[in-house]
Tab-separated table of C-alpha atoms in Angstrom:
chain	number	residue	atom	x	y	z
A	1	UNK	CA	78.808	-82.362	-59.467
A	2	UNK	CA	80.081	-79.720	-57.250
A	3	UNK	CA	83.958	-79.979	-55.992
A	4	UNK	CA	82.874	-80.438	-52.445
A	5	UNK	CA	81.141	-83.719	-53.282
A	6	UNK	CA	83.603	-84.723	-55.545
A	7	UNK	CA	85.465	-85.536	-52.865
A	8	UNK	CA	83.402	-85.590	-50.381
A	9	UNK	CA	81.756	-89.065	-51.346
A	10	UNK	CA	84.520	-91.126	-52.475
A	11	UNK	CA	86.168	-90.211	-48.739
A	12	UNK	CA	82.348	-91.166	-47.319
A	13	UNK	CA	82.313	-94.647	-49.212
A	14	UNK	CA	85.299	-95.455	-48.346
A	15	UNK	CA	84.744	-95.267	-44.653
A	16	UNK	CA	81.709	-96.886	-45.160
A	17	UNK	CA	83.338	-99.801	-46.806
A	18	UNK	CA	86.177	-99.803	-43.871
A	19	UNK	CA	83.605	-99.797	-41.010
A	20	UNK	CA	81.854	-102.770	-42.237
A	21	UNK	CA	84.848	-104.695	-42.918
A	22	UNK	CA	86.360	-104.468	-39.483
A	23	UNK	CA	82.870	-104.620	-38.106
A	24	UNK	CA	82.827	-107.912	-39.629
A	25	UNK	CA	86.415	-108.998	-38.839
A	26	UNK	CA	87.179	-107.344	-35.158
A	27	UNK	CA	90.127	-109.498	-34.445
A	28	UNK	CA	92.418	-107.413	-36.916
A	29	UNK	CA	91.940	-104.707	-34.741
A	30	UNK	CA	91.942	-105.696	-31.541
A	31	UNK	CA	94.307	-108.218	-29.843
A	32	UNK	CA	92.057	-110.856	-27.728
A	33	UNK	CA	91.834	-110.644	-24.010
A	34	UNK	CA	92.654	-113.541	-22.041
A	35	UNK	CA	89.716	-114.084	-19.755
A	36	UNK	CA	90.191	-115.773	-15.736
A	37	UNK	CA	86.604	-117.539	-16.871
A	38	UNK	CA	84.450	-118.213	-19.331
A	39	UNK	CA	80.915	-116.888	-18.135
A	40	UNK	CA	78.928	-118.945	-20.138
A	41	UNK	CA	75.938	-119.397	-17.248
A	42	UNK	CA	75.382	-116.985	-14.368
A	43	UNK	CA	72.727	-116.209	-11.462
A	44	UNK	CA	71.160	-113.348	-11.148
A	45	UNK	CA	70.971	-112.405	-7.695
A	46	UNK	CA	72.776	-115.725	-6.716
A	47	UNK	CA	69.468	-117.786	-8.620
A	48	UNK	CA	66.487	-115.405	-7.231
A	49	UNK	CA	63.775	-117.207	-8.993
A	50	UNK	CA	64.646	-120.279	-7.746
A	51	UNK	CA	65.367	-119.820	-4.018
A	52	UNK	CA	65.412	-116.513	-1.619
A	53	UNK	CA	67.619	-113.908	-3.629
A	54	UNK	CA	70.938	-113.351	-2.408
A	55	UNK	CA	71.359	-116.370	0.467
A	56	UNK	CA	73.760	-118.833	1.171
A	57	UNK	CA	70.903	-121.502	-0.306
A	58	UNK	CA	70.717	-119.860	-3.088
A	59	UNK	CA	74.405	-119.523	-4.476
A	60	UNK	CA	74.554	-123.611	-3.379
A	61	UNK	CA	71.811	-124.462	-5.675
A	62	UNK	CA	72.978	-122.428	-8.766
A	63	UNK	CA	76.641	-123.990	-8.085
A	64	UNK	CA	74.701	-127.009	-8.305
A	65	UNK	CA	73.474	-126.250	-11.870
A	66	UNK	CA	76.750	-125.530	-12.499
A	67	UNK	CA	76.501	-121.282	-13.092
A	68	UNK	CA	79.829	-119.865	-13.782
A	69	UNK	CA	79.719	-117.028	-11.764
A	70	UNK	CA	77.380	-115.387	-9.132
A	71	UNK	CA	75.811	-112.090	-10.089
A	72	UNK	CA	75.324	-109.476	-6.904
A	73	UNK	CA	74.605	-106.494	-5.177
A	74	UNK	CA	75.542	-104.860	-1.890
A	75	UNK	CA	75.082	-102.296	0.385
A	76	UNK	CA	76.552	-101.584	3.735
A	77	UNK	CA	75.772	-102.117	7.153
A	78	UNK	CA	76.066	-99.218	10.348
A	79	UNK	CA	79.029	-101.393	11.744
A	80	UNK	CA	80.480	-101.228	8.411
A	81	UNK	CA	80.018	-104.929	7.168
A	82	UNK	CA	79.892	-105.413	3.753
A	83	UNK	CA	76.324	-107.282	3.383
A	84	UNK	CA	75.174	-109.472	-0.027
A	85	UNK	CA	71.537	-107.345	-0.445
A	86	UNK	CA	70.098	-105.717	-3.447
A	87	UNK	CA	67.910	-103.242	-1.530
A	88	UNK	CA	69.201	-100.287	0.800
A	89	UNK	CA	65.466	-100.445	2.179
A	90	UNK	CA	64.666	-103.275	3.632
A	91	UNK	CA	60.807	-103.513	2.883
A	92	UNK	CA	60.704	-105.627	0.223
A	93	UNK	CA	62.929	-108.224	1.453
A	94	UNK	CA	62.164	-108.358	5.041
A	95	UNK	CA	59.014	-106.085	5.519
A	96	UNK	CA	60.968	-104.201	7.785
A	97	UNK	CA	60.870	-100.041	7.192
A	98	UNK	CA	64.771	-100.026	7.768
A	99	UNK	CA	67.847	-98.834	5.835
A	100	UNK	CA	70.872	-101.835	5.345
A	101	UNK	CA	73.002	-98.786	7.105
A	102	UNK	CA	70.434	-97.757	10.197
A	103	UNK	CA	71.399	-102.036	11.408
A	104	UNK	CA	74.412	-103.586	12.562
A	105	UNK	CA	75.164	-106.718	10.691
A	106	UNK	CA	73.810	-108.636	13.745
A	107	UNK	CA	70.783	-106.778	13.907
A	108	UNK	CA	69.316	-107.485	10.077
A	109	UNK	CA	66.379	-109.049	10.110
A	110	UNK	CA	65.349	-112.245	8.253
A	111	UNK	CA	64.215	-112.463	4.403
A	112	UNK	CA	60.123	-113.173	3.964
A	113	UNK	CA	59.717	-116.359	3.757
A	114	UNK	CA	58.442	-115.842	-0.054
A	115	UNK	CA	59.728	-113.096	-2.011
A	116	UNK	CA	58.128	-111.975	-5.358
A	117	UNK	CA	60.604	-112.634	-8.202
A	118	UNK	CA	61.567	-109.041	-9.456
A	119	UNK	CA	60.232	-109.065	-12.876
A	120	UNK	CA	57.603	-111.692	-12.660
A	121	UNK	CA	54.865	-110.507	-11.187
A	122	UNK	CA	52.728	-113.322	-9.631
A	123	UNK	CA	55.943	-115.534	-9.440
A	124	UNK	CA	57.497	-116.265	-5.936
A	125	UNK	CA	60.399	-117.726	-4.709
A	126	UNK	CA	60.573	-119.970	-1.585
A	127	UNK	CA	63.352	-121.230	0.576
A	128	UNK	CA	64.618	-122.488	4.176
A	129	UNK	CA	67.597	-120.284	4.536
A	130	UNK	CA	66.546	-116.742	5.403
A	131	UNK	CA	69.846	-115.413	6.879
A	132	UNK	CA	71.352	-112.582	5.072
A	133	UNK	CA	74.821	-113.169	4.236
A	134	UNK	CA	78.241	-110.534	4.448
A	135	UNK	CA	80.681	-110.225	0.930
A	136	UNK	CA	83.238	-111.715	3.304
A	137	UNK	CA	81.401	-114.886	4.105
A	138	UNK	CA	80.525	-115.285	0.363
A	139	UNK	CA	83.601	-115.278	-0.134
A	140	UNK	CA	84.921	-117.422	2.603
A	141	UNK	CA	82.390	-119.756	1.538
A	142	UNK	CA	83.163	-119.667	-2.947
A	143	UNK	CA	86.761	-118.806	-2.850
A	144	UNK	CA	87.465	-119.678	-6.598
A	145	UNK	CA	83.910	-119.304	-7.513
A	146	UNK	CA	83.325	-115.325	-10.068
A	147	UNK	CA	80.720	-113.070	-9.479
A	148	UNK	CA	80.026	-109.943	-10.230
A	149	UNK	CA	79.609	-107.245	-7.567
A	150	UNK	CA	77.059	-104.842	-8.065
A	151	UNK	CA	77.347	-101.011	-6.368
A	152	UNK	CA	74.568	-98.891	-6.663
A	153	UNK	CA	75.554	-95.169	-4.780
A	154	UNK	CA	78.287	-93.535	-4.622
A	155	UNK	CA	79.354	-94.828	-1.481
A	156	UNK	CA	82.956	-94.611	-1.001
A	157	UNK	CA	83.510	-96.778	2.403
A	158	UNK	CA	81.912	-99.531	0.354
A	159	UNK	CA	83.530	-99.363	-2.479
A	160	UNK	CA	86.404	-99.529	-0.571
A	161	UNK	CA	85.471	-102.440	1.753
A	162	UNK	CA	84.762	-104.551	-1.810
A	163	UNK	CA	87.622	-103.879	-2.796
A	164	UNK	CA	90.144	-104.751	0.252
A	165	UNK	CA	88.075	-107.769	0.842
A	166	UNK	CA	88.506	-108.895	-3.050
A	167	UNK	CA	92.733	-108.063	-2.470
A	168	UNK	CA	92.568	-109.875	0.888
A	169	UNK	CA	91.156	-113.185	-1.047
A	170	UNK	CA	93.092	-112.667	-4.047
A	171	UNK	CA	90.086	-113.011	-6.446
A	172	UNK	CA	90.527	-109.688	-8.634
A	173	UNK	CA	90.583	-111.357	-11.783
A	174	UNK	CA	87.520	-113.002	-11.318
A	175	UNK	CA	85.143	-110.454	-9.479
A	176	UNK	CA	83.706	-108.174	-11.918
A	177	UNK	CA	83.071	-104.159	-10.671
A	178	UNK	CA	79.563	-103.383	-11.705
A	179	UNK	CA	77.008	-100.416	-11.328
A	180	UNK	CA	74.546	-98.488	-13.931
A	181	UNK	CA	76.496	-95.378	-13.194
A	182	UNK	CA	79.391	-94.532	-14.535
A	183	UNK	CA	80.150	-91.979	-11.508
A	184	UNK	CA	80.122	-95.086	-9.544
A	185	UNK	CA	82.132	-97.437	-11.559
A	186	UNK	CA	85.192	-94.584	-11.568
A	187	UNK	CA	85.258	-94.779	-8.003
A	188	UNK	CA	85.107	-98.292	-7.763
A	189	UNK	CA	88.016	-98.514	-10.642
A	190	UNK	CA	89.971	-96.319	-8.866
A	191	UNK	CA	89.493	-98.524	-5.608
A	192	UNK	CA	90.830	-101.928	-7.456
A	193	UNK	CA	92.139	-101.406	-11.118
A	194	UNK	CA	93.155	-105.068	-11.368
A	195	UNK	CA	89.181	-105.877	-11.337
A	196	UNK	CA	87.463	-106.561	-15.016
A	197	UNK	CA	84.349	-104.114	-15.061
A	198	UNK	CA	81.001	-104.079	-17.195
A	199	UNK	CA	79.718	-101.355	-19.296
A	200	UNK	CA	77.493	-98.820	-17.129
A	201	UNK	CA	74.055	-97.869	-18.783
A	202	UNK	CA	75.674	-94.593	-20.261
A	203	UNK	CA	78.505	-96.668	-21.816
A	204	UNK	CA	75.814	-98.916	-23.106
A	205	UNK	CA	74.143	-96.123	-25.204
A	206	UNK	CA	77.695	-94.766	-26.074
A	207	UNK	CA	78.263	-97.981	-27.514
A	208	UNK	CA	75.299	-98.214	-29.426
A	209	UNK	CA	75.860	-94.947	-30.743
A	210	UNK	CA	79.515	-96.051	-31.944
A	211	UNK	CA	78.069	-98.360	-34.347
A	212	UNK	CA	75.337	-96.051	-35.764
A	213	UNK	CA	78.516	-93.524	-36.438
A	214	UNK	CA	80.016	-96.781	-37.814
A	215	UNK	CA	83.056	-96.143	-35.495
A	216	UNK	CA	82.683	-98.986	-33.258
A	217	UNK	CA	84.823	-101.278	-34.981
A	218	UNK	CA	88.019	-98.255	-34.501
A	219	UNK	CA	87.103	-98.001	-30.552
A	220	UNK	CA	89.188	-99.713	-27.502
A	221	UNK	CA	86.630	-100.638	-25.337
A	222	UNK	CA	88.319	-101.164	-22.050
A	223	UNK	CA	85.237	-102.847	-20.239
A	224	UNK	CA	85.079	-106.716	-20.537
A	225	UNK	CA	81.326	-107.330	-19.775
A	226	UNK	CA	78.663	-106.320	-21.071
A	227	UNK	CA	75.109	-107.258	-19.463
A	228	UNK	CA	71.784	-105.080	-20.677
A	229	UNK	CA	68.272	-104.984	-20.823
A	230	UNK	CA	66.383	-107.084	-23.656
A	231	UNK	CA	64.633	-104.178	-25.237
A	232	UNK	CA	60.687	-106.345	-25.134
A	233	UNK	CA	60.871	-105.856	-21.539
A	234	UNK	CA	58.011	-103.575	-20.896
A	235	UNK	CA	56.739	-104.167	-17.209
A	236	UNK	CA	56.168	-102.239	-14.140
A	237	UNK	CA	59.599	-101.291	-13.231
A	238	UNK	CA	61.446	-100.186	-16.174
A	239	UNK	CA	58.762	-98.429	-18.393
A	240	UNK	CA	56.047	-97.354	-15.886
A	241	UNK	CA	53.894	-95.396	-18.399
A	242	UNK	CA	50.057	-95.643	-17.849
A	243	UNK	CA	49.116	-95.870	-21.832
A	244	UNK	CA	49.663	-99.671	-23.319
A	245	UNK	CA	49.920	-97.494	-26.338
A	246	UNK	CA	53.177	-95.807	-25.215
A	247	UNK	CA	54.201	-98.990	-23.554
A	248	UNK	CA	54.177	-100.481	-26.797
A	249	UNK	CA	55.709	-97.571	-28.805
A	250	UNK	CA	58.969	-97.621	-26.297
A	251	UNK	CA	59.014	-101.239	-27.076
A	252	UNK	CA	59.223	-100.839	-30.631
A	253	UNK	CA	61.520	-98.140	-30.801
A	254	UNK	CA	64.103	-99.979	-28.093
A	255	UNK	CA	63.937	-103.151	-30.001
A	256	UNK	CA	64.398	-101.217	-33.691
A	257	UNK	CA	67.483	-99.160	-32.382
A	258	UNK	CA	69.426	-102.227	-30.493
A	259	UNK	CA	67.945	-105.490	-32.408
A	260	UNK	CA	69.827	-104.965	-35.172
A	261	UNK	CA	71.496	-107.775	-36.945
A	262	UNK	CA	74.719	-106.399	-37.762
A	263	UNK	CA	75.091	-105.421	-34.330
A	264	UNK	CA	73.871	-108.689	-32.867
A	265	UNK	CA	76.395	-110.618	-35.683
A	266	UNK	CA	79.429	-107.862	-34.715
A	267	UNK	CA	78.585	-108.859	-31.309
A	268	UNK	CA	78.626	-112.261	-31.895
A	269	UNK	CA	82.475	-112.063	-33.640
A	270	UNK	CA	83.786	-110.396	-30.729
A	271	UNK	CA	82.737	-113.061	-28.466
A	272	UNK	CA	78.918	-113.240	-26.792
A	273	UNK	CA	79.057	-115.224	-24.156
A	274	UNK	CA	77.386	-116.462	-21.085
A	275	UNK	CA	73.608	-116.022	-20.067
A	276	UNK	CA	72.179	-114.720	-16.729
A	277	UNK	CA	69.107	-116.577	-15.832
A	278	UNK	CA	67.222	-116.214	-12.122
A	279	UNK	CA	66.184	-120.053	-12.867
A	280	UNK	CA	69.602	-122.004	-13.140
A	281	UNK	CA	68.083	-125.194	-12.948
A	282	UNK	CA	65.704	-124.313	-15.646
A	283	UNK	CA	68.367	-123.399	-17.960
A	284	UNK	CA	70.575	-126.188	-17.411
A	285	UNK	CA	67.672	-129.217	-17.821
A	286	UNK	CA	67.295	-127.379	-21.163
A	287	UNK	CA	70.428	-127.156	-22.761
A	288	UNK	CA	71.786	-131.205	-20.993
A	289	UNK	CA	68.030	-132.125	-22.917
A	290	UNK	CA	69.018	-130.534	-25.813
A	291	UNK	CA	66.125	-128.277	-26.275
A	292	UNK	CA	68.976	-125.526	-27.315
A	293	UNK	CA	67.500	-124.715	-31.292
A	294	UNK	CA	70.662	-124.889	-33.668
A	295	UNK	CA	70.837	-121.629	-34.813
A	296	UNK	CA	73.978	-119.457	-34.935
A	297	UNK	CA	72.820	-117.019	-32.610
A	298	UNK	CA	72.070	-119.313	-30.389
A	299	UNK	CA	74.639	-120.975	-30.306
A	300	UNK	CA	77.585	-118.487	-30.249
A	301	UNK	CA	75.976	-117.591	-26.997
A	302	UNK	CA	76.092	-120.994	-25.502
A	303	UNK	CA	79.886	-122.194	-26.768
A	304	UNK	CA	80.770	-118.420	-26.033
A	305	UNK	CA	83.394	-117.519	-28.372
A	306	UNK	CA	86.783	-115.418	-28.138
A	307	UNK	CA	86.616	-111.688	-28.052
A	308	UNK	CA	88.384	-109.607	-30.642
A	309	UNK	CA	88.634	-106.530	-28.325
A	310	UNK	CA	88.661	-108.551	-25.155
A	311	UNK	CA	85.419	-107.679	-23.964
A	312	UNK	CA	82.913	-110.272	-22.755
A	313	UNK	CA	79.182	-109.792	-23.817
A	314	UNK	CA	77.107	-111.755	-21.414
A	315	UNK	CA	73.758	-112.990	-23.383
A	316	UNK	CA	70.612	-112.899	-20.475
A	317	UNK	CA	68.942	-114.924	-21.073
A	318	UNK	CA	65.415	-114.781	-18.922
A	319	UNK	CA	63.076	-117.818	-18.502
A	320	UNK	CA	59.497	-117.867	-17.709
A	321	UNK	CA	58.096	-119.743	-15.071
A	322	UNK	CA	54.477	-119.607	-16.665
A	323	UNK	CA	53.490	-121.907	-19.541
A	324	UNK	CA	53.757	-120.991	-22.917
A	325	UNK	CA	52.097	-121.491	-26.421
A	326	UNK	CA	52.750	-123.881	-29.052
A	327	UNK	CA	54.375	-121.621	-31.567
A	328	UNK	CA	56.705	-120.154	-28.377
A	329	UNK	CA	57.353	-124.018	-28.076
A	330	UNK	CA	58.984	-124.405	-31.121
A	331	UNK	CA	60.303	-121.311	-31.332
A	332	UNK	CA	62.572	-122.618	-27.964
A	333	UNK	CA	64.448	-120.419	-25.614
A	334	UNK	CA	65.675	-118.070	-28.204
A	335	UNK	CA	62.871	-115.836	-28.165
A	336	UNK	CA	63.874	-115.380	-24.414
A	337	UNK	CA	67.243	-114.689	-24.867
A	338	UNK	CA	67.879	-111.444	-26.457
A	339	UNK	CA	70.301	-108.404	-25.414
A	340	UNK	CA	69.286	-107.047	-21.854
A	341	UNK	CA	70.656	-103.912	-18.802
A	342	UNK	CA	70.829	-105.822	-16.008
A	343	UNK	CA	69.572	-109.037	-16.255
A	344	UNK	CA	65.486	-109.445	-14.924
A	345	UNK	CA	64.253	-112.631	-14.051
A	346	UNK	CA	61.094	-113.091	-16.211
A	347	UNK	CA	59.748	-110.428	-18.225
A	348	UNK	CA	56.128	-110.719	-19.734
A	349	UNK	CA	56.023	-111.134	-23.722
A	350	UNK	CA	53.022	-111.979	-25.298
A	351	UNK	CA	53.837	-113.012	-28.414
């Protein structure tokens, strides 16, 4: 044996023996963070599958199925009104060819009176309110109630507005900065410090990457949310390729680099909590009819357990509004509850 391996593999094995015993015990590490609220059920886009994404109606009924916080987006209005939309076009929502910052707050026009639910094609939501609603009236309206604000641009006057209106209702601690950039969530950090913030796609991946280098047990992680993509979600929006073939292949490879059980079970000691449905009601009837299966997994996601690190991992978990097989059946909810990006609303399995 050469002198460079000699040493070189003793030193290897015994960082390989280190990383999986604080991967498997995080709390010696890391001193638990003290959450404002335990997000063990939230709406995704205020409940979008259920009623008109993103109105007053639909934050009422997902309060009603008791979700712990309110997941949203906004954008920003000529007359510089902070508005509750996930769209800077306003096509989709209103079939109107108009930017959110073209309109004064007064002149935005009405939702459809259906909307397609995001990742479900065929699947529409209905409802009588059709108003769209300002940050400030949301707030007004849910003083105590979290959410999670969502920027998507680098938008500086907005980020701004969020945060002075989340100072002047003294909610910091339980409004959660959000945005798949990470160019975005600096600026919004620097705007309000005191507000908890998620991982950004690119701190995702970095994340990921920590625990293939087996350092991820050694890092601070200084976000305290985590929501991301389930990896099976191969639709329209997210992996647009024309070949089923390479549909399938990204599918594969997704779910074989971030469905890993270690990860999942590290995960899991650190504290997964909290699921992110579009369908509040549906989730709820199923876990007060006990339909939840008893498995660990399952289960740490529902009681949502303590942190090690202080970060909170929020489970989405995405319900279909379509029938399913027998064998799905059985299987319960678990096989549509996995780790997700952003939390969709139904994606298509076929399993």
């Amino acid at each position: 044996m050469s002198p460079v391996l000699y040493y070189a593999l003793p030193a290897l094995g015994s960082y390989v023996m280190l990383s999986v015993f604080f991967l498997r015990r995080p709390r010696l590490l890391h001193t638990p963070w003290a959450p404002a609220f335990l997000p063990r059920l939230g709406a995704h886009r205020a409940g979008s599958g259920e009623r008109l994404e993103h109105t007053m109606e639909a934050m009422e009924n997902s309060m009603a199925q008791r979700s712990d916080f309110l997941e949203l987006d906004c954008q920003l209005t000529r007359d510089g009104v902070v508005v509750v939309s996930h769209d800077e076009n306003l096509s989709r929502q209103s079939g109107v060819n108009r930017d959110v910052s073209s309109l004064d707050f007064e002149e935005l026009p009405l939702y459809k009176e259906e909307l397609e639910v995001y990742f479900s094609p065929g699947h529409f939501a209905h409802g009588t309110d059709r108003r769209m609603v300002s940050l400030e009236d949301m707030f007004r309206r849910f003083p105590r109630m979290p959410m999670s604000v969502e920027v998507k641009a680098v938008n500086e006057e907005l980020i701004n507005k969020v945060a002075g209106l989340v100072r002047h209702f003294d909610r910091s601690e339980i409004t959660i900065w959000a945005s798949e950039k990470s160019s975005v969530m600096r600026k919004c950090r620097a705007a309000n410090p005191e507000m908890p913030f998620a991982f950004t796609i690119g701190r995702g991946l970095w994340l990921v990457l920590l625990y293939y280098l087996g350092l991820l047990p050694f890092v601070h992680i200084p976000e305290r949310f985590f929501i991301c993509f389930l990896p099976t979600i191969i639709n329209r929006t997210y992996f647009p390729f024309s070949s089923p073939g390479l549909n399938k292949l990204a599918a594969v490879v997704s779910k074989w680099l971030i469905m890993r059980k270690s990860l999942i079970h590290h995960l899991e000691q650190r504290g997964v909590r909290g699921t992110i449905p579009s369908l509040p009601t549906s989730m709820t009837t199923r876990e007060d009819a006990g339909h939840w299966p008893a498995r660990r997994r399952e289960a740490a996601a529902l009681r949502g357990r303590k942190m090690g690190s202080g970060v909170r991992i929020c489970l989405v978990c995405v319900l279909s509004p379509r029938p399913v097989s027998g064998s799905q059946q059985r299987q319960g909810v678990a096989e549509h509850r996995v780790w997700v990006v952003s939390p969709p609303d139904t994606f298509n399995r076929r399993d």
